Amino acid sequence: MKRAWAIYKGVNPYSYSFSAALRRAWEVEKATLEYEAREARKAAIEAENSAARAKRTGNVNASWMSGAAAYYSNARPGQYFGD
C-alpha cells in the first residue's frame, strides 16, 4: 500500500488514478518476489556446485601440490623453470 501511495503521489504515468497505482504496485511487488526467488535458487545452486567442486578438487589439489613440491624442491636460487 505504501508503494501504491508513493506511485500515486509521484510524477509518473501510473499515477493517473489510485487503482492504476495499486495495479502497478502489485506488478512491482510480484516482480520483486519472483526476482528474489530466482536469486535464492541461483544462490542455492551455486552453493551446491561450489561444495561439489571443493569435494572433487580437494583430492586433486593435494596430489598436485605434492607433485609441485617435488618438482621445485631441488631448485637452485634464481632458477627459471619456464612456467
Coordinates of N, CA and C in Angstrom, one line a residue:
M1 N 0.8 -1.2 0.0 CA 0.0 0.0 0.0 C 0.9 1.3 0.0
K2 N 2.0 1.2 0.7 CA 2.9 2.4 0.7 C 3.4 2.6 -0.7
R3 N 3.8 1.6 -1.4 CA 4.3 1.7 -2.8 C 3.2 2.3 -3.7
A4 N 2.0 1.9 -3.5 CA 0.9 2.4 -4.4 C 0.7 3.9 -4.1
W5 N 0.7 4.2 -2.8 CA 0.6 5.6 -2.5 C 1.7 6.5 -3.0
A6 N 2.9 6.0 -3.0 CA 4.1 6.7 -3.5 C 4.0 6.8 -5.0
I7 N 3.5 5.8 -5.7 CA 3.3 5.9 -7.1 C 2.2 6.9 -7.4
Y8 N 1.1 6.9 -6.7 CA 0.0 7.8 -6.9 C 0.4 9.2 -6.7
K9 N 1.2 9.5 -5.7 CA 1.6 10.8 -5.4 C 2.8 11.3 -6.3
G10 N 3.5 10.3 -6.9 CA 4.7 10.7 -7.7 C 4.3 11.2 -9.0
V11 N 5.3 11.6 -9.8 CA 5.1 12.1 -11.1 C 5.6 11.0 -12.1
N12 N 4.6 10.2 -12.5 CA 4.9 9.1 -13.5 C 3.6 8.7 -14.2
P13 N 3.7 8.0 -15.2 CA 2.5 7.7 -16.0 C 1.5 6.8 -15.3
Y14 N 1.9 6.2 -14.2 CA 1.0 5.3 -13.5 C 0.1 6.0 -12.4
S15 N 0.3 7.3 -12.2 CA -0.3 7.9 -11.1 C -1.6 8.6 -11.5
Y16 N -2.2 8.3 -12.6 CA -3.5 8.9 -13.1 C -4.6 8.6 -12.1
S17 N -4.6 7.4 -11.6 CA -5.7 7.0 -10.6 C -5.0 6.1 -9.6
F18 N -5.7 6.1 -8.4 CA -5.1 5.2 -7.4 C -5.3 3.8 -7.7
S19 N -6.3 3.4 -8.5 CA -6.4 2.0 -8.9 C -5.3 1.6 -9.8
A20 N -4.9 2.5 -10.7 CA -3.8 2.2 -11.6 C -2.5 2.1 -10.8
A21 N -2.4 3.0 -9.8 CA -1.2 2.9 -8.9 C -1.2 1.6 -8.1
L22 N -2.3 1.1 -7.7 CA -2.4 -0.2 -7.0 C -2.0 -1.3 -7.9
R23 N -2.5 -1.3 -9.1 CA -2.1 -2.3 -10.1 C -0.6 -2.3 -10.3
R24 N 0.0 -1.2 -10.5 CA 1.4 -1.1 -10.8 C 2.2 -1.5 -9.6
A25 N 1.7 -1.1 -8.4 CA 2.4 -1.6 -7.1 C 2.4 -3.1 -7.0
W26 N 1.3 -3.7 -7.4 CA 1.2 -5.1 -7.3 C 2.1 -5.8 -8.3
E27 N 2.2 -5.2 -9.5 CA 3.1 -5.8 -10.5 C 4.5 -5.7 -10.1
V28 N 4.9 -4.6 -9.5 CA 6.3 -4.4 -9.0 C 6.5 -5.4 -7.8
E29 N 5.6 -5.6 -7.0 CA 5.7 -6.5 -5.8 C 5.9 -7.9 -6.3
K30 N 5.1 -8.3 -7.3 CA 5.2 -9.7 -7.8 C 6.6 -9.9 -8.5
A31 N 7.0 -8.9 -9.3 CA 8.3 -9.0 -9.9 C 9.4 -9.0 -8.9
T32 N 9.3 -8.3 -7.8 CA 10.3 -8.3 -6.8 C 10.4 -9.7 -6.1
L33 N 9.2 -10.3 -5.8 CA 9.2 -11.6 -5.2 C 9.7 -12.7 -6.2
E34 N 9.4 -12.6 -7.5 CA 9.9 -13.5 -8.4 C 11.5 -13.4 -8.6
Y35 N 11.9 -12.2 -8.6 CA 13.4 -11.9 -8.6 C 14.1 -12.5 -7.4
E36 N 13.5 -12.3 -6.2 CA 14.2 -12.8 -5.0 C 14.2 -14.3 -5.0
A37 N 13.1 -14.9 -5.5 CA 13.0 -16.4 -5.6 C 14.1 -16.9 -6.6
R38 N 14.2 -16.2 -7.7 CA 15.2 -16.6 -8.7 C 16.6 -16.5 -8.2
E39 N 16.9 -15.4 -7.5 CA 18.2 -15.2 -6.9 C 18.5 -16.2 -5.8
A40 N 17.5 -16.6 -5.0 CA 17.7 -17.6 -4.0 C 18.0 -19.0 -4.6
R41 N 17.3 -19.3 -5.7 CA 17.6 -20.6 -6.4 C 19.0 -20.5 -7.0
K42 N 19.4 -19.4 -7.6 CA 20.7 -19.3 -8.1 C 21.8 -19.5 -7.0
A43 N 21.5 -18.9 -5.9 CA 22.5 -19.0 -4.8 C 22.6 -20.4 -4.2
A44 N 21.4 -21.1 -4.2 CA 21.4 -22.5 -3.7 C 22.2 -23.4 -4.7
I45 N 22.0 -23.1 -6.0 CA 22.7 -23.9 -7.0 C 24.1 -23.7 -6.9
E46 N 24.5 -22.4 -6.8 CA 25.9 -22.0 -6.7 C 26.6 -22.6 -5.5
A47 N 25.9 -22.6 -4.3 CA 26.4 -23.2 -3.1 C 26.6 -24.7 -3.3
E48 N 25.6 -25.4 -3.9 CA 25.7 -26.8 -4.2 C 26.9 -27.1 -5.1
N49 N 27.0 -26.3 -6.2 CA 28.1 -26.5 -7.1 C 29.5 -26.3 -6.5
S50 N 29.6 -25.2 -5.7 CA 30.9 -25.0 -5.1 C 31.3 -26.1 -4.1
A51 N 30.2 -26.6 -3.4 CA 30.5 -27.7 -2.4 C 31.0 -28.9 -3.2
A52 N 30.3 -29.2 -4.3 CA 30.7 -30.4 -5.1 C 32.1 -30.2 -5.7
R53 N 32.4 -28.9 -6.2 CA 33.7 -28.6 -6.8 C 34.8 -28.7 -5.7
A54 N 34.5 -28.3 -4.5 CA 35.5 -28.4 -3.4 C 35.8 -29.8 -3.1
K55 N 34.8 -30.6 -3.1 CA 34.9 -32.0 -2.7 C 35.7 -32.7 -3.8
R56 N 35.4 -32.4 -5.1 CA 36.0 -33.0 -6.2 C 37.5 -32.6 -6.4
T57 N 37.8 -31.3 -6.1 CA 39.1 -30.9 -6.3 C 40.0 -31.0 -5.1
G58 N 39.4 -31.4 -4.0 CA 40.2 -31.5 -2.8 C 41.3 -32.5 -2.9
N59 N 41.0 -33.7 -3.4 CA 42.0 -34.8 -3.6 C 43.0 -34.4 -4.7
V60 N 42.5 -33.7 -5.7 CA 43.4 -33.4 -6.9 C 44.4 -32.3 -6.4
N61 N 43.9 -31.4 -5.6 CA 44.8 -30.3 -5.1 C 46.0 -30.9 -4.2
A62 N 45.6 -31.9 -3.4 CA 46.7 -32.5 -2.6 C 47.7 -33.2 -3.4
S63 N 47.3 -34.0 -4.4 CA 48.2 -34.7 -5.2 C 49.0 -33.7 -6.1
W64 N 48.4 -32.7 -6.6 CA 49.1 -31.7 -7.4 C 50.1 -30.9 -6.6
M65 N 49.8 -30.6 -5.4 CA 50.7 -29.8 -4.5 C 51.9 -30.7 -4.2
S66 N 51.7 -32.0 -3.9 CA 52.8 -32.8 -3.6 C 53.7 -33.0 -4.8
G67 N 53.1 -33.1 -6.0 CA 53.9 -33.2 -7.2 C 54.7 -31.9 -7.5
A68 N 54.0 -30.7 -7.3 CA 54.7 -29.5 -7.5 C 55.8 -29.3 -6.5
A69 N 55.6 -29.7 -5.2 CA 56.7 -29.6 -4.2 C 57.9 -30.4 -4.6
A70 N 57.6 -31.6 -5.1 CA 58.7 -32.5 -5.5 C 59.4 -31.9 -6.7
Y71 N 58.7 -31.3 -7.6 CA 59.3 -30.7 -8.8 C 60.2 -29.5 -8.5
Y72 N 59.8 -28.7 -7.6 CA 60.5 -27.5 -7.3 C 61.4 -27.6 -6.1
S73 N 61.5 -28.8 -5.5 CA 62.3 -29.0 -4.2 C 63.8 -28.8 -4.4
N74 N 64.3 -29.2 -5.5 CA 65.7 -29.2 -5.7 C 66.2 -28.0 -6.6
A75 N 65.4 -26.9 -6.5 CA 65.8 -25.8 -7.3 C 66.9 -25.0 -6.7
R76 N 67.7 -24.4 -7.6 CA 68.8 -23.5 -7.2 C 68.2 -22.1 -7.1
P77 N 68.7 -21.3 -6.2 CA 68.2 -19.9 -6.1 C 68.2 -19.2 -7.4
G78 N 67.1 -18.6 -7.8 CA 67.0 -17.9 -9.1 C 66.8 -18.8 -10.3
Q79 N 66.6 -20.1 -10.1 CA 66.5 -20.9 -11.3 C 65.1 -20.7 -11.9
Y80 N 65.2 -20.7 -13.3 CA 63.9 -20.4 -14.1 C 63.4 -21.8 -14.6
F81 N 62.2 -22.1 -14.3 CA 61.6 -23.4 -14.7 C 60.8 -23.3 -16.0
G82 N 60.6 -22.1 -16.5 CA 59.9 -22.0 -17.8 C 58.4 -22.0 -17.6
D83 N 57.9 -21.8 -16.5 CA 56.4 -21.8 -16.3 C 56.0 -20.5 -15.7

